[in-house]
Amino acid sequence: VFGERASLQKYENLPIHLASTQKQILSIAMEPSHLSIRKLGPLIAQRQESGLGVTNYKIELHQRFAAPLSILALCLLVSPMSLHPSRRRTLSNALGFGVVMIGLSMTLQQTLRFLALSDVLSVWVASWGSLVCYLLGWPVMTWVVKTYKH
């Protein structure tokens, strides 16, 4: 209640008996983005063996391969619009289009990641899904540019 004095009680420190050593616990509690590809594989196996979640670690492992390919596919996706000459298009239009595409790309990647972390999508779909979307979107973008020439 307001106005009463709080009292502090001191308890003795009690040891915690664990089946694992401190080094073993710290070795499986690492941040996946700080690890190399060689260290991620064994870490995923150790975490699975310990019964800990591995979805974030698997996504990180797949993203190491999918992200560079996704960047190339995104460049392919925007190439019909970027390389099509038009007198009506200005530099600000091109830059605005690029910013919108980057924003949509980041939104897609994070949405897929969150859906995988909530076990709605598989890790594979979350990691490689944006690449597939970009590759499927390229013919559509080419058609749009050819159909609506200015």
Tab-separated table of N, CA, C and O in Angstrom, residues 54-121:
chain	number	residue	atom	x	y	z
A	54	VAL	N	14.945	-24.562	-33.596
A	54	VAL	CA	15.985	-24.378	-34.610
A	54	VAL	C	15.488	-23.612	-35.829
A	54	VAL	O	16.246	-23.396	-36.770
A	55	THR	N	14.246	-23.172	-35.829
A	55	THR	CA	13.679	-22.534	-37.018
A	55	THR	C	14.476	-21.303	-37.420
A	55	THR	O	14.831	-21.132	-38.584
A	56	ASN	N	14.786	-20.444	-36.468
A	56	ASN	CA	15.541	-19.228	-36.760
A	56	ASN	C	16.920	-19.559	-37.332
A	56	ASN	O	17.409	-18.891	-38.242
A	57	TYR	N	17.538	-20.601	-36.819
A	57	TYR	CA	18.867	-20.999	-37.277
A	57	TYR	C	18.797	-21.585	-38.693
A	57	TYR	O	19.678	-21.331	-39.514
A	58	LYS	N	17.760	-22.367	-38.958
A	58	LYS	CA	17.610	-22.930	-40.302
A	58	LYS	C	17.317	-21.837	-41.327
A	58	LYS	O	17.828	-21.872	-42.446
A	59	ILE	N	16.488	-20.866	-40.949
A	59	ILE	CA	16.206	-19.755	-41.859
A	59	ILE	C	17.499	-19.008	-42.171
A	59	ILE	O	17.778	-18.667	-43.323
A	60	GLU	N	18.306	-18.760	-41.150
A	60	GLU	CA	19.575	-18.060	-41.354
A	60	GLU	C	20.496	-18.850	-42.285
A	60	GLU	O	21.135	-18.272	-43.167
A	61	LEU	N	20.545	-20.151	-42.116
A	61	LEU	CA	21.381	-20.993	-42.979
A	61	LEU	C	20.914	-20.926	-44.428
A	61	LEU	O	21.721	-20.730	-45.345
A	62	HIS	N	19.624	-21.066	-44.661
A	62	HIS	CA	19.093	-20.997	-46.023
A	62	HIS	C	19.261	-19.606	-46.622
A	62	HIS	O	19.529	-19.468	-47.810
A	63	GLN	N	19.105	-18.567	-45.790
A	63	GLN	CA	19.229	-17.193	-46.289
A	63	GLN	C	20.647	-16.887	-46.767
A	63	GLN	O	20.829	-16.038	-47.628
A	64	ARG	N	21.636	-17.570	-46.219
A	64	ARG	CA	23.019	-17.354	-46.670
A	64	ARG	C	23.175	-17.688	-48.145
A	64	ARG	O	24.026	-17.128	-48.823
A	65	PHE	N	22.371	-18.623	-48.640
A	65	PHE	CA	22.427	-19.001	-50.056
A	65	PHE	C	21.361	-18.283	-50.879
A	65	PHE	O	21.591	-17.926	-52.034
A	66	ALA	N	20.194	-18.074	-50.293
A	66	ALA	CA	19.072	-17.501	-51.042
A	66	ALA	C	19.196	-15.994	-51.242
A	66	ALA	O	18.774	-15.480	-52.280
A	67	ALA	N	19.753	-15.275	-50.291
A	67	ALA	CA	19.799	-13.807	-50.374
A	67	ALA	C	20.581	-13.299	-51.589
A	67	ALA	O	20.081	-12.419	-52.300
A	68	PRO	N	21.771	-13.808	-51.872
A	68	PRO	CA	22.478	-13.309	-53.064
A	68	PRO	C	21.722	-13.599	-54.361
A	68	PRO	O	21.688	-12.759	-55.269
A	69	LEU	N	21.102	-14.757	-54.445
A	69	LEU	CA	20.331	-15.092	-55.641
A	69	LEU	C	19.077	-14.236	-55.736
A	69	LEU	O	18.654	-13.858	-56.833
A	70	SER	N	18.490	-13.907	-54.591
A	70	SER	CA	17.296	-13.053	-54.586
A	70	SER	C	17.618	-11.643	-55.077
A	70	SER	O	16.808	-11.018	-55.760
A	71	ILE	N	18.800	-11.152	-54.737
A	71	ILE	CA	19.198	-9.826	-55.208
A	71	ILE	C	19.314	-9.824	-56.729
A	71	ILE	O	18.847	-8.901	-57.410
A	72	LEU	N	19.925	-10.878	-57.273
A	72	LEU	CA	20.037	-10.969	-58.732
A	72	LEU	C	18.660	-11.085	-59.385
A	72	LEU	O	18.394	-10.471	-60.423
A	73	ALA	N	17.774	-11.861	-58.764
A	73	ALA	CA	16.422	-12.015	-59.312
A	73	ALA	C	15.636	-10.714	-59.217
A	73	ALA	O	14.842	-10.398	-60.108
A	74	LEU	N	15.839	-9.928	-58.161
A	74	LEU	CA	15.171	-8.636	-58.040
A	74	LEU	C	15.660	-7.685	-59.137
A	74	LEU	O	14.864	-6.948	-59.720
A	75	CYS	N	16.947	-7.727	-59.426
A	75	CYS	CA	17.473	-6.911	-60.543
A	75	CYS	C	16.849	-7.351	-61.865
A	75	CYS	O	16.519	-6.516	-62.712
A	76	LEU	N	16.680	-8.647	-62.042
A	76	LEU	CA	16.030	-9.154	-63.250
A	76	LEU	C	14.577	-8.700	-63.305
A	76	LEU	O	14.071	-8.336	-64.373
A	77	LEU	N	13.908	-8.676	-62.158
A	77	LEU	CA	12.506	-8.272	-62.100
A	77	LEU	C	12.323	-6.817	-62.522
A	77	LEU	O	11.388	-6.501	-63.261
A	78	VAL	N	13.190	-5.944	-62.071
A	78	VAL	CA	13.026	-4.521	-62.394
A	78	VAL	C	13.686	-4.131	-63.717
A	78	VAL	O	13.511	-3.011	-64.177
A	79	SER	N	14.411	-5.049	-64.339
A	79	SER	CA	15.108	-4.716	-65.587
A	79	SER	C	14.180	-4.300	-66.725
A	79	SER	O	14.524	-3.365	-67.461
A	80	PRO	N	13.012	-4.919	-66.939
A	80	PRO	CA	12.163	-4.439	-68.036
A	80	PRO	C	11.752	-2.982	-67.872
A	80	PRO	O	11.741	-2.218	-68.835
A	81	MET	N	11.450	-2.586	-66.658
A	81	MET	CA	11.048	-1.201	-66.418
A	81	MET	C	12.247	-0.265	-66.503
A	81	MET	O	12.152	0.842	-67.030
A	82	SER	N	13.382	-0.700	-65.989
A	82	SER	CA	14.565	0.145	-65.954
A	82	SER	C	15.207	0.325	-67.322
A	82	SER	O	15.716	1.392	-67.635
A	83	LEU	N	15.214	-0.727	-68.106
A	83	LEU	CA	15.920	-0.685	-69.386
A	83	LEU	C	15.047	-0.235	-70.550
A	83	LEU	O	15.555	-0.013	-71.645
A	84	HIS	N	13.762	-0.125	-70.339
A	84	HIS	CA	12.870	0.308	-71.407
A	84	HIS	C	12.961	1.832	-71.547
A	84	HIS	O	12.634	2.563	-70.625
A	85	PRO	N	13.406	2.317	-72.711
A	85	PRO	CA	13.543	3.765	-72.858
A	85	PRO	C	12.173	4.446	-72.949
A	85	PRO	O	11.263	3.954	-73.594
A	86	SER	N	12.065	5.567	-72.297
A	86	SER	CA	10.831	6.339	-72.347
A	86	SER	C	11.162	7.809	-72.121
A	86	SER	O	11.936	8.147	-71.239
A	87	ARG	N	10.572	8.653	-72.941
A	87	ARG	CA	10.821	10.082	-72.774
A	87	ARG	C	10.003	10.645	-71.625
A	87	ARG	O	10.332	11.684	-71.085
A	88	ARG	N	8.925	9.977	-71.262
A	88	ARG	CA	8.055	10.482	-70.193
A	88	ARG	C	8.614	10.165	-68.811
A	88	ARG	O	8.263	10.809	-67.846
A	89	ARG	N	9.444	9.156	-68.716
A	89	ARG	CA	9.948	8.744	-67.409
A	89	ARG	C	11.125	9.631	-67.019
A	89	ARG	O	12.072	9.802	-67.773
A	90	THR	N	11.075	10.135	-65.832
A	90	THR	CA	12.151	10.986	-65.330
A	90	THR	C	12.989	10.210	-64.328
A	90	THR	O	12.634	9.089	-63.935
A	91	LEU	N	14.070	10.805	-63.904
A	91	LEU	CA	14.929	10.175	-62.905
A	91	LEU	C	14.171	9.960	-61.603
A	91	LEU	O	14.317	8.921	-60.955
A	92	SER	N	13.331	10.913	-61.235
A	92	SER	CA	12.571	10.758	-59.990
A	92	SER	C	11.581	9.603	-60.080
A	92	SER	O	11.353	8.896	-59.095
A	93	ASN	N	11.000	9.377	-61.259
A	93	ASN	CA	10.107	8.218	-61.432
A	93	ASN	C	10.873	6.917	-61.264
A	93	ASN	O	10.398	5.977	-60.613
A	94	ALA	N	12.048	6.844	-61.877
A	94	ALA	CA	12.857	5.627	-61.794
A	94	ALA	C	13.303	5.370	-60.353
A	94	ALA	O	13.241	4.233	-59.870
A	95	LEU	N	13.745	6.412	-59.670
A	95	LEU	CA	14.170	6.247	-58.280
A	95	LEU	C	12.989	5.879	-57.385
A	95	LEU	O	13.118	5.041	-56.488
A	96	GLY	N	11.851	6.499	-57.620
A	96	GLY	CA	10.658	6.166	-56.849
A	96	GLY	C	10.242	4.718	-57.056
A	96	GLY	O	9.887	4.024	-56.099
A	97	PHE	N	10.305	4.256	-58.289
A	97	PHE	CA	9.989	2.864	-58.596
A	97	PHE	C	10.955	1.924	-57.867
A	97	PHE	O	10.548	0.914	-57.293
A	98	GLY	N	12.235	2.296	-57.867
A	98	GLY	CA	13.227	1.468	-57.175
A	98	GLY	C	12.979	1.393	-55.683
A	98	GLY	O	13.070	0.325	-55.076
A	99	VAL	N	12.636	2.523	-55.081
A	99	VAL	CA	12.366	2.549	-53.638
A	99	VAL	C	11.139	1.698	-53.306
A	99	VAL	O	11.131	0.945	-52.336
A	100	VAL	N	10.119	1.804	-54.125
A	100	VAL	CA	8.907	1.002	-53.908
A	100	VAL	C	9.224	-0.492	-54.031
A	100	VAL	O	8.773	-1.303	-53.211
A	101	MET	N	10.005	-0.866	-55.027
A	101	MET	CA	10.351	-2.281	-55.216
A	101	MET	C	11.186	-2.807	-54.046
A	101	MET	O	10.993	-3.940	-53.599
A	102	ILE	N	12.108	-1.999	-53.560
A	102	ILE	CA	12.912	-2.424	-52.410
A	102	ILE	C	12.023	-2.583	-51.175
A	102	ILE	O	12.156	-3.554	-50.423
A	103	GLY	N	11.104	-1.654	-50.973
A	103	GLY	CA	10.178	-1.753	-49.846
A	103	GLY	C	9.303	-2.995	-49.934
A	103	GLY	O	9.104	-3.698	-48.944
A	104	LEU	N	8.778	-3.275	-51.123
A	104	LEU	CA	7.970	-4.486	-51.311
A	104	LEU	C	8.798	-5.743	-51.094
A	104	LEU	O	8.322	-6.730	-50.521
A	105	SER	N	10.037	-5.710	-51.546
A	105	SER	CA	10.933	-6.854	-51.376
A	105	SER	C	11.194	-7.133	-49.897
A	105	SER	O	11.106	-8.283	-49.442
A	106	MET	N	11.504	-6.088	-49.142
A	106	MET	CA	11.765	-6.272	-47.709
A	106	MET	C	10.513	-6.730	-46.968
A	106	MET	O	10.587	-7.574	-46.074
A	107	THR	N	9.364	-6.198	-47.358
A	107	THR	CA	8.101	-6.611	-46.743
A	107	THR	C	7.837	-8.089	-47.015
A	107	THR	O	7.457	-8.841	-46.109
A	108	LEU	N	8.040	-8.507	-48.247
A	108	LEU	CA	7.837	-9.914	-48.602
A	108	LEU	C	8.774	-10.815	-47.809
A	108	LEU	O	8.339	-11.825	-47.236
A	109	GLN	N	10.051	-10.473	-47.745
A	109	GLN	CA	11.012	-11.314	-47.034
A	109	GLN	C	10.690	-11.417	-45.544
A	109	GLN	O	10.741	-12.512	-44.974
A	110	GLN	N	10.357	-10.304	-44.913
A	110	GLN	CA	10.055	-10.340	-43.482
A	110	GLN	C	8.736	-11.056	-43.193
A	110	GLN	O	8.620	-11.764	-42.190
A	111	THR	N	7.755	-10.901	-44.077
A	111	THR	CA	6.485	-11.610	-43.900
A	111	THR	C	6.700	-13.112	-43.971
A	111	THR	O	6.183	-13.869	-43.134
A	112	LEU	N	7.479	-13.557	-44.953
A	112	LEU	CA	7.765	-14.989	-45.072
A	112	LEU	C	8.529	-15.490	-43.853
A	112	LEU	O	8.251	-16.583	-43.341
A	113	ARG	N	9.474	-14.700	-43.364
A	113	ARG	CA	10.251	-15.089	-42.188
A	113	ARG	C	9.358	-15.226	-40.950
A	113	ARG	O	9.453	-16.191	-40.210
A	114	PHE	N	8.477	-14.241	-40.735
A	114	PHE	CA	7.587	-14.295	-39.577
A	114	PHE	C	6.619	-15.472	-39.668
A	114	PHE	O	6.291	-16.092	-38.654
A	115	LEU	N	6.153	-15.774	-40.871
A	115	LEU	CA	5.256	-16.923	-41.031
A	115	LEU	C	5.983	-18.235	-40.743
A	115	LEU	O	5.397	-19.168	-40.196
A	116	ALA	N	7.249	-18.312	-41.091
A	116	ALA	CA	8.021	-19.526	-40.773
A	116	ALA	C	8.290	-19.620	-39.279
A	116	ALA	O	8.211	-20.702	-38.694
A	117	LEU	N	8.607	-18.504	-38.641
A	117	LEU	CA	8.862	-18.531	-37.202
A	117	LEU	C	7.613	-18.874	-36.407
A	117	LEU	O	7.705	-19.391	-35.294
A	118	SER	N	6.436	-18.620	-36.978
A	118	SER	CA	5.187	-18.996	-36.303
A	118	SER	C	4.674	-20.346	-36.792
A	118	SER	O	3.536	-20.710	-36.527
A	119	ASP	N	5.498	-21.075	-37.518
A	119	ASP	CA	5.207	-22.429	-38.003
A	119	ASP	C	4.029	-22.496	-38.961
A	119	ASP	O	3.329	-23.506	-39.035
A	120	VAL	N	3.780	-21.418	-39.700
A	120	VAL	CA	2.745	-21.423	-40.730
A	120	VAL	C	3.339	-21.883	-42.060
A	120	VAL	O	2.694	-22.600	-42.812
A	121	LEU	N	4.567	-21.485	-42.327
A	121	LEU	CA	5.279	-21.873	-43.548
A	121	LEU	C	6.514	-22.694	-43.185
A	121	LEU	O	7.034	-22.580	-42.074
